[in-house]
Amino acid sequence: MDIEGTKTGVGLVGGSLNLGLATYRKSVSETKRAAILKAARDIFLRDGYSRAAMAEIAREADVSTATLYKHFDSKETLFASVVQDAYRETDSSMFVDIEGKSARTVLRNVAALYAQQQFDGQMNDLLRVVIAEVPSAPDLARDVYRNSVLKRYSQLQAMVDELVARGDLRPHDTSASIRHLAGMVKEFVVWPGLFALGFKRPDDMDAKIDACIDAYMKIYGARPPASGASREDAIGT
């Protein structure tokens, strides 16, 4: 009898079982985390941050309070994760490979997805909750701003830097220009949405986004090279 071979076979089976169990446990953990985030979003939007109770969130997610705290050690951490999760839902589509796409197409895609998120992703509602907590929980508001808003600005700036590097936009202060673009779009979708309850996505949102991109490209777009001039002359390098 090949005892060594038998031991090896048993070891392989045992290893496969352990791997399968680990995969299963990870899947269960991720499912519970997703359920907690969904329940938390619903309750934070309904009750606000201060009145939301961790025990109620656990019940809504159908998990124990111990499981809830295993994933999120505080209500502040949970709320910040809810906001970050909402950002990630759109960021995966917003910041994609831009090779072969014009600057206008890239920036319009970003602006359109941002506008969509403010309404379909309930971001305006979540921002209202954050703003309401600034006086009583300034650290929470600061963390949300740093880990969500500023993180997105960093991603957008990296994208615009790439557009500059390949000559589609002229060299400029991209940290400032991305805020110019964001400010134009926010004027149509964020500020009205924050202060006017029941505000809906404007029917002419596409036209408004096009106007924002037109203005941005007029300021920062690479100039067509004059007759006899090189591409480098056109973008100012």
Coordinates of C-alpha atoms in Angstrom, one line a residue:
M1 CA 0.0 0.0 0.0
D2 CA 1.3 3.5 -0.9
I3 CA 1.0 5.0 2.6
E4 CA 2.8 8.2 1.5
G5 CA 0.5 8.6 -1.4
T6 CA -2.5 8.1 0.8
K7 CA -1.3 10.7 3.2
T8 CA -0.7 13.1 0.4
G9 CA -4.2 12.5 -1.0
V10 CA -5.8 13.1 2.4
G11 CA -3.7 16.2 2.8
L12 CA -5.0 17.6 -0.5
V13 CA -8.6 16.8 0.4
G14 CA -8.2 18.4 3.8
G15 CA -6.6 21.5 2.2
S16 CA -9.4 21.8 -0.3
L17 CA -12.0 21.5 2.5
N18 CA -10.2 24.2 4.5
L19 CA -10.1 26.4 1.5
G20 CA -13.7 25.9 0.7
L21 CA -14.7 26.6 4.3
A22 CA -12.6 29.8 4.3
T23 CA -14.3 30.9 1.1
Y24 CA -17.7 30.2 2.5
R25 CA -17.0 32.1 5.7
K26 CA -15.7 35.1 3.7
S27 CA -18.8 35.0 1.5
V28 CA -21.1 35.0 4.6
S29 CA -19.1 37.8 6.2
E30 CA -19.4 39.9 3.0
T31 CA -23.1 39.2 2.8
K32 CA -23.6 40.3 6.4
R33 CA -21.5 43.4 5.9
A34 CA -23.6 44.4 2.8
A35 CA -26.8 43.8 4.8
I36 CA -25.5 46.0 7.6
L37 CA -24.6 48.8 5.2
K38 CA -28.0 48.7 3.5
A39 CA -29.9 48.7 6.8
A40 CA -27.7 51.5 8.2
R41 CA -28.3 53.7 5.1
D42 CA -32.0 53.3 5.4
I43 CA -32.1 54.1 9.1
F44 CA -29.6 57.0 8.9
L45 CA -31.7 58.5 6.1
R46 CA -34.9 58.0 8.1
D47 CA -33.8 59.0 11.6
G48 CA -30.7 61.0 11.1
Y49 CA -27.3 60.2 12.6
S50 CA -27.9 61.2 16.2
R51 CA -31.2 59.3 16.6
A52 CA -30.1 56.2 14.7
A53 CA -29.6 53.2 17.1
M54 CA -27.0 50.5 16.5
A55 CA -29.3 47.9 18.0
E56 CA -32.0 48.8 15.5
I57 CA -29.6 48.7 12.6
A58 CA -28.6 45.2 13.7
R59 CA -32.2 44.0 13.9
E60 CA -32.9 45.5 10.4
A61 CA -29.9 43.7 9.0
D62 CA -30.9 40.5 10.7
V63 CA -27.5 40.2 12.5
S64 CA -26.5 40.2 16.2
T65 CA -25.3 43.4 17.8
A66 CA -22.0 41.6 18.3
T67 CA -21.7 40.9 14.6
L68 CA -22.5 44.5 13.8
Y69 CA -19.6 45.7 16.1
K70 CA -17.3 43.1 14.7
H71 CA -17.7 44.8 11.3
F72 CA -17.9 48.4 12.5
D73 CA -16.6 49.4 15.9
S74 CA -18.7 52.5 16.3
K75 CA -21.7 54.3 14.8
E76 CA -19.3 57.0 13.4
T77 CA -17.3 54.3 11.6
L78 CA -20.5 52.8 10.3
F79 CA -21.9 56.0 9.0
A80 CA -18.6 56.9 7.3
S81 CA -18.6 53.5 5.6
V82 CA -22.2 54.0 4.4
V83 CA -21.1 57.3 2.7
Q84 CA -17.9 55.7 1.3
D85 CA -19.9 52.7 0.0
A86 CA -22.3 55.1 -1.8
Y87 CA -19.3 56.8 -3.5
R88 CA -17.8 53.4 -4.5
E89 CA -21.0 52.4 -6.3
T90 CA -20.4 55.2 -8.8
D91 CA -16.6 55.4 -8.7
S92 CA -16.2 52.0 -10.3
S93 CA -17.9 53.3 -13.4
M94 CA -16.7 56.9 -13.2
F95 CA -13.0 56.3 -13.1
V96 CA -12.2 53.9 -15.9
D97 CA -9.6 53.4 -18.6
I98 CA -9.7 56.6 -20.7
E99 CA -7.4 55.4 -23.5
G100 CA -8.9 56.2 -26.9
K101 CA -11.5 58.5 -25.4
S102 CA -11.6 62.3 -26.0
A103 CA -11.3 64.6 -23.1
R104 CA -14.9 65.8 -23.6
T105 CA -16.2 62.2 -23.6
V106 CA -14.2 61.4 -20.4
L107 CA -15.3 64.5 -18.5
R108 CA -18.9 64.2 -19.6
N109 CA -19.1 60.6 -18.4
V110 CA -17.8 61.7 -15.0
A111 CA -20.2 64.6 -14.7
A112 CA -23.2 62.6 -15.8
L113 CA -22.5 59.7 -13.4
Y114 CA -22.0 62.3 -10.6
A115 CA -25.4 63.9 -11.3
Q116 CA -27.0 60.5 -11.5
Q117 CA -25.5 59.5 -8.1
Q118 CA -26.8 62.6 -6.4
F119 CA -30.4 61.5 -7.1
D120 CA -30.4 57.7 -7.7
G121 CA -27.7 57.0 -5.1
Q122 CA -29.3 59.2 -2.5
M123 CA -26.1 61.2 -2.0
N124 CA -28.0 64.5 -1.5
D125 CA -30.0 62.9 1.3
L126 CA -26.8 61.5 2.9
L127 CA -25.1 64.9 2.6
R128 CA -28.0 66.4 4.5
V129 CA -27.4 64.0 7.3
V130 CA -23.7 64.9 7.4
I131 CA -24.3 68.7 7.4
A132 CA -26.8 68.3 10.3
E133 CA -24.1 66.7 12.4
V134 CA -21.3 69.2 11.8
P135 CA -21.9 71.2 15.1
S136 CA -22.2 68.1 17.3
A137 CA -19.9 65.7 15.4
P138 CA -17.3 67.7 13.6
D139 CA -14.8 64.8 13.4
L140 CA -17.5 62.7 11.6
A141 CA -18.1 65.4 9.0
R142 CA -14.3 65.9 8.5
D143 CA -13.7 62.2 8.1
V144 CA -16.5 61.9 5.5
Y145 CA -15.2 64.9 3.6
R146 CA -11.6 63.6 3.6
N147 CA -12.3 59.9 2.8
S148 CA -15.1 60.5 0.3
V149 CA -15.1 64.0 -1.3
L150 CA -11.3 64.6 -1.3
K151 CA -10.6 61.1 -2.3
R152 CA -12.8 61.5 -5.4
Y153 CA -11.1 64.8 -6.2
S154 CA -7.8 63.1 -6.1
Q155 CA -9.1 60.4 -8.5
L156 CA -10.5 63.1 -10.9
Q157 CA -7.3 65.1 -10.7
A158 CA -5.2 62.0 -11.7
M159 CA -7.5 61.5 -14.7
V160 CA -7.2 65.2 -15.8
D161 CA -3.5 65.0 -15.3
E162 CA -3.4 62.1 -17.8
L163 CA -5.5 64.1 -20.3
V164 CA -3.0 67.0 -19.9
A165 CA 0.0 64.6 -20.4
R166 CA -1.4 63.3 -23.6
G167 CA -2.1 66.8 -25.0
D168 CA -5.9 66.8 -24.9
L169 CA -5.9 69.6 -22.3
R170 CA -3.4 72.4 -22.0
P171 CA -1.1 72.4 -18.9
H172 CA -2.8 74.2 -16.0
D173 CA -3.5 73.9 -12.3
T174 CA -5.5 70.7 -12.4
S175 CA -6.2 70.8 -8.6
A176 CA -8.1 74.0 -9.2
S177 CA -9.7 73.1 -12.5
I178 CA -11.4 69.9 -11.2
R179 CA -13.1 72.1 -8.6
H180 CA -14.2 74.5 -11.3
L181 CA -15.9 71.6 -13.1
A182 CA -17.4 70.1 -9.9
G183 CA -18.7 73.5 -8.8
M184 CA -20.5 74.0 -12.1
V185 CA -22.2 70.6 -11.9
K186 CA -23.0 71.0 -8.2
E187 CA -24.8 74.3 -8.9
F188 CA -27.4 72.3 -10.8
V189 CA -27.6 69.0 -8.8
V190 CA -26.3 69.5 -5.2
W191 CA -27.3 72.8 -3.9
P192 CA -31.0 72.7 -5.1
G193 CA -31.1 69.0 -3.9
L194 CA -29.9 69.9 -0.4
F195 CA -32.2 72.8 0.3
A196 CA -35.3 72.0 -1.7
L197 CA -37.0 68.8 -0.4
G198 CA -38.4 66.8 -3.2
F199 CA -36.1 68.3 -5.8
K200 CA -35.9 66.0 -8.8
R201 CA -33.3 65.6 -11.5
P202 CA -33.9 68.4 -14.0
D203 CA -35.4 67.3 -17.3
D204 CA -32.7 69.2 -19.2
M205 CA -29.9 67.8 -17.0
D206 CA -28.0 66.4 -20.1
A207 CA -28.0 69.9 -21.7
K208 CA -26.8 71.5 -18.4
I209 CA -23.9 69.0 -18.3
D210 CA -23.0 69.7 -21.9
A211 CA -22.9 73.4 -21.1
C212 CA -20.6 72.7 -18.1
I213 CA -18.2 70.6 -20.2
D214 CA -18.3 73.3 -23.0
A215 CA -17.2 75.9 -20.5
Y216 CA -14.5 73.7 -19.1
M217 CA -13.1 72.8 -22.5
K218 CA -13.2 76.5 -23.6
I219 CA -10.9 77.3 -20.7
Y220 CA -8.7 74.3 -20.5
G221 CA -9.0 72.5 -23.8
A222 CA -5.9 72.3 -26.0
R223 CA -6.0 74.9 -28.8
P224 CA -5.9 73.6 -32.3
P225 CA -2.4 74.3 -33.7
A226 CA -2.1 77.2 -36.0
S227 CA -1.0 76.6 -39.5
G228 CA 2.6 75.5 -39.4
A229 CA 2.7 75.2 -35.6
S230 CA 3.4 72.0 -33.8
R231 CA 1.1 70.2 -31.3
E232 CA 3.4 71.3 -28.5
D233 CA 2.9 74.9 -29.5
A234 CA -0.9 74.4 -29.3
I235 CA -0.8 73.1 -25.7
G236 CA 1.8 75.5 -24.5
T237 CA 4.7 73.2 -23.7

